[in-house]
Short mmCIF file of C-alpha atoms in Angstrom, two decimals:
data_model
loop_
_atom_site.label_atom_id
_atom_site.label_comp_id
_atom_site.label_asym_id
_atom_site.label_seq_id
_atom_site.Cartn_x
_atom_site.Cartn_y
_atom_site.Cartn_z
CA MET A 18 21.92 25.39 -2.54
CA ALA A 19 24.40 23.41 -3.91
CA VAL A 20 23.32 20.94 -6.60
CA ILE A 21 24.30 17.53 -5.29
CA ASN A 22 25.83 15.64 -7.77
CA TRP A 23 23.74 12.21 -8.56
CA GLY A 24 26.49 9.71 -8.05
CA GLY A 25 26.37 10.62 -4.21
CA ALA A 26 22.62 10.49 -4.10
CA ILE A 27 22.87 7.49 -5.61
CA PHE A 28 25.57 6.10 -3.12
CA GLY A 29 23.89 7.20 0.06
CA LEU A 30 20.21 5.52 -0.98
CA ILE A 31 22.48 2.23 -1.11
CA ILE A 32 23.60 3.06 2.31
CA ALA A 33 20.15 3.39 3.23
CA ILE A 34 19.30 0.10 1.45
CA ILE A 35 22.34 -1.99 3.56
CA LEU A 36 21.46 -0.48 6.64
CA ILE A 37 17.25 -1.58 6.10
CA PHE A 38 18.85 -5.35 5.18
CA LYS A 39 20.83 -5.07 7.93
CA LYS A 40 17.88 -4.68 10.42
CA LEU A 41 18.86 -1.01 11.29
CA SER A 42 15.38 0.48 11.86
CA PRO A 43 13.71 1.97 8.24
CA VAL A 44 13.83 5.84 9.76
CA TYR A 45 17.12 5.71 10.96
CA ALA A 46 18.46 3.74 7.65
CA LEU A 47 16.99 6.51 5.19
CA PHE A 48 17.93 9.58 7.57
CA PHE A 49 21.56 8.50 7.53
CA GLY A 50 21.63 7.48 4.38
CA ALA A 51 20.36 10.94 3.23
CA ILE A 52 23.19 12.72 5.31
CA ILE A 53 26.01 10.37 3.73
CA GLY A 54 24.40 11.21 0.24
CA GLY A 55 24.43 14.70 0.30
CA LEU A 56 27.95 15.23 2.10
CA VAL A 57 29.41 12.48 -1.22
CA GLY A 58 27.43 14.13 -3.36
CA GLY A 59 29.46 17.60 -2.76
CA ALA A 60 27.04 19.55 -0.23
CA SER A 61 28.20 20.87 3.09
CA LEU A 62 27.09 19.30 6.22
CA ALA A 63 25.00 22.82 6.86
CA GLU A 64 23.40 22.46 3.25
CA THR A 65 22.87 18.67 3.51
CA THR A 66 20.90 19.46 7.20
CA GLN A 67 18.77 22.21 5.30
CA ILE A 68 18.14 19.86 2.33
CA VAL A 69 17.37 17.36 4.65
CA ILE A 70 14.88 19.19 6.74
CA ASN A 71 12.90 20.49 3.54
CA GLY A 72 12.76 16.90 2.04
CA THR A 73 11.34 15.98 5.52
CA ASN A 74 9.18 19.37 5.44
CA SER A 75 8.11 18.08 1.62
CA VAL A 76 6.08 14.86 2.73
CA MET A 77 4.33 16.77 6.07
CA GLY A 78 1.13 16.86 4.33
CA ALA A 79 1.01 12.95 3.70
CA VAL A 80 2.03 12.77 7.08
CA VAL A 81 -0.75 14.08 9.06
CA ARG A 82 -3.15 12.66 6.65
CA VAL A 83 -2.10 9.53 7.43
CA LEU A 84 -2.21 10.06 10.67
CA ALA A 85 -5.89 11.09 10.39
CA ALA A 86 -6.70 7.93 8.79
CA GLY A 87 -5.83 5.95 11.53
CA ILE A 88 -8.58 6.81 12.96
CA LEU A 89 -10.77 5.35 10.46
CA ALA A 90 -8.39 2.04 10.73
CA GLY A 91 -8.75 1.83 14.85
CA ILE A 92 -11.87 1.84 14.50
CA LEU A 93 -12.90 -0.46 11.32
CA ILE A 94 -10.03 -3.25 13.18
CA ASP A 95 -10.71 -2.92 16.83
CA SER A 96 -14.57 -2.58 16.29
CA GLY A 97 -14.28 -6.07 15.14
CA ALA A 98 -16.20 -4.51 11.76
CA ALA A 99 -13.30 -5.67 9.14
CA GLU A 100 -13.49 -9.38 11.05
CA LYS A 101 -17.08 -9.38 10.05
CA ILE A 102 -16.78 -7.72 6.78
CA ALA A 103 -14.59 -10.87 5.76
CA GLU A 104 -16.54 -13.85 7.28
CA THR A 105 -19.69 -12.51 5.54
CA ILE A 106 -17.86 -12.37 2.05
CA VAL A 107 -16.47 -15.81 2.56
CA GLU A 108 -19.46 -16.93 4.17
CA LYS A 109 -21.35 -15.90 1.08
CA LEU A 110 -19.15 -17.31 -1.40
CA GLY A 111 -18.95 -20.45 0.33
CA GLU A 112 -16.04 -23.24 0.27
CA GLN A 113 -16.66 -23.86 -3.46
CA LYS A 114 -15.15 -20.34 -4.09
CA ALA A 115 -13.14 -20.16 -0.99
CA LEU A 116 -9.77 -18.51 -3.02
CA LEU A 117 -11.96 -16.52 -4.58
CA ALA A 118 -13.39 -15.59 -1.22
CA ILE A 119 -10.18 -15.27 0.63
CA ALA A 120 -8.94 -12.92 -1.82
CA ILE A 121 -12.05 -10.76 -2.32
CA SER A 122 -12.34 -9.94 1.68
CA THR A 123 -8.80 -9.30 1.86
CA MET A 124 -9.21 -6.72 -1.05
CA VAL A 125 -12.33 -5.14 0.68
CA ILE A 126 -10.62 -5.20 4.07
CA THR A 127 -7.54 -2.61 2.65
CA ALA A 128 -9.36 -1.11 0.64
CA VAL A 129 -11.32 0.31 3.21
CA GLY A 130 -8.10 1.45 4.84
CA VAL A 131 -6.96 -1.31 6.52
CA PHE A 132 -3.35 -1.54 6.36
CA ILE A 133 -2.42 -4.65 3.94
CA ALA A 134 -0.53 -6.65 6.36
CA VAL A 135 -3.05 -6.00 9.14
CA SER A 136 -5.85 -7.14 6.23
CA VAL A 137 -4.10 -10.58 6.22
CA ILE A 138 -3.80 -11.24 9.65
CA ILE A 139 -7.24 -10.28 10.25
CA VAL A 140 -8.70 -12.76 7.61
CA ALA A 141 -6.17 -15.06 7.89
CA PRO A 142 -8.48 -17.42 10.75
CA ILE A 143 -10.98 -17.26 8.85
CA ALA A 144 -8.81 -18.60 5.85
CA LEU A 145 -7.25 -21.12 7.25
CA SER A 146 -10.66 -22.52 8.39
CA VAL A 147 -12.19 -22.53 5.25
CA GLY A 148 -9.01 -24.12 3.49
CA ARG A 149 -8.81 -26.79 6.01
CA LYS A 150 -11.87 -28.02 5.10
CA ALA A 151 -11.90 -27.44 1.17
CA GLY A 152 -8.18 -28.95 1.19
CA LEU A 153 -6.29 -26.06 0.06
CA THR A 154 -2.44 -25.77 0.89
CA LYS A 155 -1.08 -22.78 2.76
CA SER A 156 0.29 -21.28 0.00
CA SER A 157 -2.71 -20.83 -2.23
CA ILE A 158 -4.70 -18.94 0.65
CA LEU A 159 -1.61 -16.92 1.36
CA LEU A 160 -1.13 -15.86 -1.81
CA ALA A 161 -4.85 -15.40 -2.59
CA MET A 162 -4.67 -13.17 1.06
CA ILE A 163 -1.74 -11.12 -0.23
CA GLY A 164 -2.92 -11.00 -4.33
CA GLY A 165 -6.55 -9.36 -2.75
CA GLY A 166 -4.64 -7.32 -0.73
CA LYS A 167 -2.36 -5.70 -3.08
CA ALA A 168 -5.11 -5.34 -5.08
CA GLY A 169 -7.11 -3.47 -2.44
CA ASN A 170 -4.18 -1.14 -1.52
CA ILE A 171 -3.78 0.81 -5.02
CA ILE A 172 -7.44 1.68 -4.34
CA SER A 173 -7.61 2.67 -0.55
CA PRO A 174 -6.99 6.02 1.18
CA ASN A 175 -4.09 4.02 2.66
CA PRO A 176 -0.81 5.54 3.52
CA ASN A 177 0.67 4.51 0.12
CA THR A 178 -2.31 6.21 -2.01
CA ILE A 179 -1.87 9.03 0.37
CA ALA A 180 1.83 9.52 -0.43
CA ILE A 181 1.38 9.39 -4.18
CA ALA A 182 -1.37 11.56 -4.49
CA LYS A 183 0.61 14.29 -2.20
CA GLY A 184 3.84 13.93 -4.21
CA PHE A 185 1.79 14.02 -8.05
CA ASN A 186 -0.13 17.39 -6.23
CA LEU A 187 -3.73 15.48 -6.66
CA ASP A 188 -6.62 14.47 -4.84
CA LEU A 189 -6.50 11.42 -3.34
CA ALA A 190 -9.81 10.04 -4.62
CA GLN A 191 -8.54 10.50 -8.60
CA VAL A 192 -5.95 7.93 -6.76
CA MET A 193 -7.96 5.69 -5.65
CA ILE A 194 -10.80 5.48 -8.57
CA ASN A 195 -7.97 5.29 -11.37
CA GLY A 196 -6.04 2.48 -10.01
CA PHE A 197 -9.93 0.50 -10.21
CA ILE A 198 -9.20 -1.41 -13.21
CA PRO A 199 -5.54 -2.44 -12.61
CA ALA A 200 -6.82 -3.82 -8.92
CA ILE A 201 -9.90 -5.85 -10.62
CA VAL A 202 -6.59 -7.53 -12.89
CA GLY A 203 -5.02 -8.39 -10.29
CA LEU A 204 -7.91 -9.67 -8.34
CA ILE A 205 -8.10 -11.93 -11.40
CA VAL A 206 -4.18 -13.03 -11.33
CA THR A 207 -4.62 -13.48 -7.95
CA TYR A 208 -7.56 -15.85 -8.22
CA PHE A 209 -5.72 -17.87 -10.92
CA VAL A 210 -2.55 -17.84 -9.38
CA ALA A 211 -3.81 -18.94 -5.95
CA THR A 212 -5.69 -22.14 -7.82
CA PHE A 213 -2.86 -23.46 -9.58
CA LEU A 214 -0.87 -23.20 -5.95
CA SER A 215 -3.83 -25.16 -4.45
CA LYS A 216 -2.72 -28.29 -4.62
CA LYS A 217 1.36 -27.37 -4.13
CA GLY A 218 3.05 -27.07 -1.11
CA GLU A 219 2.12 -28.15 2.61
CA LEU A 220 -1.64 -28.81 3.47
CA ILE A 221 -3.25 -26.75 6.38
CA LYS A 222 -3.41 -28.65 9.90
CA GLU A 223 -5.70 -29.30 12.19
CA SER A 224 -3.16 -27.35 14.81
CA ASP A 225 -2.36 -24.45 12.41
CA ILE A 226 -6.23 -23.33 12.83
CA ILE A 227 -6.58 -19.83 14.90
CA VAL A 228 -9.20 -19.23 17.42
CA THR A 229 -10.84 -15.96 16.71
CA SER A 230 -12.32 -13.66 18.69
CA THR A 231 -15.63 -14.42 21.03
CA LYS A 232 -16.61 -11.07 21.24
CA GLU A 233 -19.39 -10.18 19.63
CA LYS A 234 -19.07 -8.22 16.05
CA PRO A 235 -21.58 -5.60 14.43
CA THR A 236 -23.48 -6.51 11.86
CA PHE A 237 -22.43 -6.84 8.17
CA VAL A 238 -24.57 -3.70 7.16
CA LYS A 239 -23.64 -1.83 10.80
CA SER A 240 -20.17 -2.79 9.94
CA MET A 241 -20.44 -1.14 6.33
CA VAL A 242 -21.24 2.08 7.44
CA ALA A 243 -18.07 3.91 7.75
CA PRO A 244 -16.42 2.47 4.39
CA ILE A 245 -19.37 3.67 2.65
CA VAL A 246 -19.55 6.81 4.10
CA ALA A 247 -15.41 7.62 3.16
CA ILE A 248 -16.30 6.22 -0.31
CA LEU A 249 -19.43 8.74 -1.12
CA LEU A 250 -17.47 11.64 0.87
CA LEU A 251 -14.18 10.98 -1.42
CA SER A 252 -16.19 10.35 -4.65
CA LEU A 253 -18.11 13.67 -4.79
CA SER A 254 -16.04 15.72 -6.27
CA PRO A 255 -15.09 13.28 -8.82
CA ILE A 256 -18.72 12.78 -9.59
CA GLY A 257 -19.62 15.98 -10.20
CA ASN A 258 -17.11 16.23 -13.12
CA ILE A 259 -17.95 13.67 -14.72
CA LEU A 260 -21.64 14.32 -14.87
CA HIS A 261 -20.62 17.81 -15.20
CA ILE A 262 -22.23 18.88 -11.94
CA GLN A 263 -20.71 21.78 -10.94
CA PHE A 264 -21.64 21.97 -7.14
CA LEU A 265 -20.53 18.70 -7.05
CA ALA A 266 -17.39 19.19 -8.24
CA ASN A 267 -16.57 21.92 -6.22
CA ILE A 268 -17.20 19.78 -3.07
CA LYS A 269 -13.35 19.44 -2.26
CA ILE A 270 -13.01 17.79 1.15
CA ASP A 271 -9.78 16.59 1.95
CA SER A 272 -8.66 13.24 3.09
CA MET A 273 -7.49 14.23 6.40
CA ILE A 274 -11.33 15.48 7.24
CA ILE A 275 -13.40 12.50 5.53
CA LEU A 276 -11.46 9.40 6.87
CA PRO A 277 -11.94 10.91 10.51
CA VAL A 278 -15.48 11.35 10.20
CA ALA A 279 -16.25 8.68 8.29
CA GLY A 280 -14.79 6.70 11.11
CA LEU A 281 -17.17 8.48 13.80
CA ILE A 282 -20.63 8.13 11.66
CA GLY A 283 -19.61 4.17 11.33
CA LEU A 284 -18.68 4.12 15.65
CA ILE A 285 -22.05 5.70 15.92
CA ALA A 286 -23.74 3.08 13.25
CA MET A 287 -22.38 0.52 15.64
CA GLY A 288 -23.60 1.60 18.74
CA GLN A 289 -19.85 1.90 20.08
CA PHE A 290 -19.29 5.39 20.26
CA ASN A 291 -18.38 5.30 24.35
CA LYS A 292 -15.16 3.54 22.65
CA ILE A 293 -13.92 6.35 20.98
CA ILE A 294 -10.79 6.70 23.06
CA PRO A 295 -9.05 3.40 23.06
CA TYR A 296 -9.88 2.80 19.38
CA THR A 297 -8.91 6.29 17.89
CA THR A 298 -5.62 5.61 20.35
CA SER A 299 -5.67 2.10 18.95
CA GLY A 300 -5.62 3.48 15.46
CA LEU A 301 -3.06 6.59 16.40
CA ASN A 302 -0.59 3.74 17.61
CA LYS A 303 -0.93 1.74 14.04
CA MET A 304 0.00 4.91 11.79
CA THR A 305 2.48 6.33 13.45
CA GLY A 306 5.31 3.76 12.68
CA THR A 307 4.38 4.21 9.17
CA ALA A 308 4.22 7.87 9.43
CA ILE A 309 7.84 8.38 11.06
CA ILE A 310 9.39 5.97 8.18
CA LEU A 311 7.32 8.52 5.54
CA ILE A 312 9.61 11.35 7.17
CA GLY A 313 12.44 9.12 6.86
CA ALA A 314 11.82 8.84 3.15
CA GLY A 315 11.31 12.41 2.61
CA ALA A 316 14.49 13.09 4.12
CA ILE A 317 16.41 11.12 1.26
CA ALA A 318 13.50 11.80 -0.94
CA GLY A 319 14.79 15.81 -0.47
CA ILE A 320 18.46 14.39 -1.03
CA ILE A 321 17.48 13.59 -4.46
CA SER A 322 15.22 15.76 -5.36
CA ASN A 323 17.96 18.33 -5.17
CA SER A 324 20.46 16.10 -7.50
CA ASN A 325 20.97 16.05 -11.18
CA LEU A 326 19.69 12.62 -11.31
CA SER A 327 16.73 13.34 -13.17
CA GLU A 328 18.84 15.10 -15.83
CA VAL A 329 21.04 11.99 -15.62
CA VAL A 330 18.31 9.77 -16.00
CA VAL A 331 16.38 11.66 -18.48
CA LYS A 332 19.50 11.83 -21.17
CA PHE A 333 19.98 7.95 -20.80
CA ILE A 334 16.70 7.04 -21.81
CA GLN A 335 16.59 9.45 -24.84
CA SER A 336 20.02 8.19 -25.70
CA VAL A 337 18.64 4.57 -25.71
CA GLY A 338 15.40 5.28 -27.43
CA ILE A 339 13.12 4.10 -24.27
CA SER A 340 10.36 5.17 -23.95
CA GLY A 341 10.07 7.88 -20.80
CA VAL A 342 6.73 6.48 -19.97
CA PHE A 343 8.59 3.62 -18.51
CA LEU A 344 10.19 5.59 -16.14
CA ALA A 345 7.18 5.55 -13.95
CA PRO A 346 6.38 2.10 -12.98
CA ILE A 347 10.20 0.79 -12.79
CA SER A 348 10.68 3.84 -10.50
CA GLY A 349 7.85 2.37 -8.28
CA ILE A 350 9.23 -1.03 -8.44
CA LEU A 351 12.89 -0.17 -8.02
CA MET A 352 12.51 1.83 -4.93
CA ALA A 353 9.56 -0.22 -3.29
CA GLY A 354 11.97 -3.12 -4.38
CA ALA A 355 14.98 -1.49 -1.99
CA THR A 356 12.79 -0.42 1.20
CA SER A 357 10.21 -3.06 0.72
CA SER A 358 7.76 -0.95 1.87
CA THR A 359 4.36 0.15 -0.62
CA ALA A 360 4.38 3.52 1.08
CA THR A 361 8.00 4.10 1.16
CA GLY A 362 8.70 3.14 -2.39
CA ALA A 363 5.82 5.38 -3.57
CA ILE A 364 7.14 8.32 -1.40
CA LEU A 365 10.92 8.26 -2.87
CA ALA A 366 9.84 7.40 -6.31
CA THR A 367 7.70 10.52 -6.47
CA GLY A 368 10.33 12.12 -4.50
CA SER A 369 13.15 11.36 -6.41
CA PHE A 370 12.07 10.80 -10.40
CA GLY A 371 8.64 12.56 -9.85
CA LYS A 372 10.34 15.29 -12.30
CA ALA A 373 12.13 13.63 -14.49
CA ILE A 374 8.63 11.66 -15.21
CA LEU A 375 6.40 14.48 -15.67
CA SER A 376 9.35 16.20 -17.81
CA MET A 377 8.92 13.72 -20.47
CA GLY A 378 5.15 14.52 -21.09
CA VAL A 379 3.45 12.28 -18.55
CA PRO A 380 0.40 13.85 -17.01
CA PRO A 381 0.70 13.60 -13.45
CA LEU A 382 -2.41 11.08 -13.16
CA ASN A 383 -1.16 9.08 -15.50
CA ALA A 384 2.41 8.91 -13.61
CA ALA A 385 1.12 8.53 -10.35
CA ILE A 386 -0.86 5.23 -11.17
CA MET A 387 2.14 3.64 -12.90
CA VAL A 388 4.03 4.63 -10.06
CA HIS A 389 1.78 3.21 -7.25
CA THR A 390 1.29 -0.26 -9.31
CA GLY A 391 4.62 -0.53 -9.81
CA ALA A 392 5.20 -0.26 -6.21
CA THR A 393 3.22 -3.42 -5.71
CA VAL A 394 5.97 -5.46 -7.90
CA ILE A 395 8.57 -6.48 -5.55
CA ASP A 396 7.13 -4.74 -2.20
CA HIS A 397 7.17 -8.30 -0.24
CA LEU A 398 10.97 -8.75 -0.09
CA PRO A 399 12.56 -10.49 3.20
CA HIS A 400 13.61 -7.42 4.73
CA GLY A 401 10.79 -6.09 4.93
CA ASN A 402 7.95 -6.08 7.75
CA PHE A 403 5.35 -7.52 5.43
CA PHE A 404 7.52 -10.95 4.26
CA HIS A 405 7.50 -11.83 8.08
CA ALA A 406 4.16 -10.78 9.13
CA THR A 407 2.24 -12.35 6.46
CA SER A 408 4.51 -15.64 7.00
CA GLU A 409 3.11 -15.59 11.07
CA SER A 410 -0.37 -15.04 10.17
CA VAL A 411 -0.46 -18.68 8.69
CA LYS A 412 2.25 -20.47 10.27
CA MET A 413 4.67 -20.98 7.42
CA LYS A 414 7.91 -21.72 7.48
CA ILE A 415 10.20 -19.26 6.07
CA LYS A 416 11.60 -21.51 3.58
CA ASN A 417 8.07 -22.11 2.17
CA ARG A 418 7.29 -18.43 1.80
CA MET A 419 10.23 -17.41 -0.19
CA LYS A 420 8.81 -19.60 -2.75
CA LEU A 421 5.65 -17.58 -2.99
CA ILE A 422 8.09 -14.22 -3.50
CA PRO A 423 7.83 -14.96 -7.52
CA TYR A 424 4.00 -15.45 -7.73
CA GLU A 425 3.71 -12.34 -5.32
CA SER A 426 5.47 -10.33 -8.51
CA ILE A 427 2.93 -11.88 -11.21
CA VAL A 428 0.32 -10.15 -9.51
CA GLY A 429 1.83 -6.77 -8.80
CA GLY A 430 3.38 -7.03 -12.19
CA SER A 431 -0.20 -7.80 -13.73
CA MET A 432 -1.30 -4.25 -12.15
CA ALA A 433 1.99 -2.43 -13.53
CA ILE A 434 1.48 -3.67 -16.50
CA THR A 435 -1.98 -3.24 -16.94
CA ALA A 436 -1.82 1.05 -16.04
CA THR A 437 1.31 1.34 -18.14
CA ILE A 438 -0.54 -0.21 -21.34
CA ILE A 439 -3.90 2.43 -20.13
CA TYR A 440 -2.40 5.23 -18.66
CA GLY A 441 1.21 5.33 -20.80
CA LEU A 442 0.88 3.52 -23.92
CA LEU A 443 -2.87 3.93 -24.85
#
């Protein structure tokens, strides 16, 4: 198989980014960019086709796990469990700590396996109502939701975490657990930044309040069964390793099994097992788009990984005297910013720069956490769906939504810096 020239690979990536900016479907943009990159990089059409196929094959493990995770996500969302969790957290912390409550509730819902954008949409009606009573601005409550969601996203069984784990050949639980400290830092920073914004911008009006569903929701205890079962099962092997309990350490159950099983147990606990078909179908539909995008990301990652880009990058870093450790967070930042997606950015960064990062002596787990947190820094740019979905969730004008971008990056940046210090420099 021909080695693709790094210039062609980068050109293909740039073409894909331009097409995404032009609102072409990210899947087609990534595939088209991959083909152009291969041809410009010196490969024949047949070779380019094979490299693209190999690239898509390399992400199929992550795709299968993402689709399996849809069972848990669909059950949590459609049963009302996710909404109940958010309501309870906000209710217990009260209006005086409204911003902290909003951030924690979004963090928890995202951490248990709900997409960050969907988490924001679920929490938004509650946040608007509480924010209205507390005299908060839209900017502050949206930042609280987004920041909490970003913190939860790096410790969740979501597509980005699954892609990172698969990319560096790690257990999903390892990636989730080791993202905990950066996530807590992100939550703290979110609270202070949201508090800073609490009197800046547009106040919440009565007309902004969204009427929530009146359907009966499960109790908080029943709502937490599925997330707790998932966390316990995912944690068995890591806990066994930490405590040197061999029989626990030997229990290695893949997330492809754990997440659906946890969802079904939760469904039984909520007494809604008769809804298994609509809930799981809904979950599959929610995950299908992301799964397809991951395939597109795998295609262009295949082109880049079959190029000499890694060698060029390593030589450049060595020549300027920069620590190779910084390639991990920087690759996550750039790829997620290019695609405006944490999941797509994560898989592009691991597929494109994973070998280069590891060749510099960075352990796989450390690399994974730095890439993952880096992918949260500018994954919220206007050419992605997340930007617009979050804007619509609180009825915010695009002009005002744009002003939040630097503050969102402060939250993501705090997590990336924390991860780099802990896993790269210490």
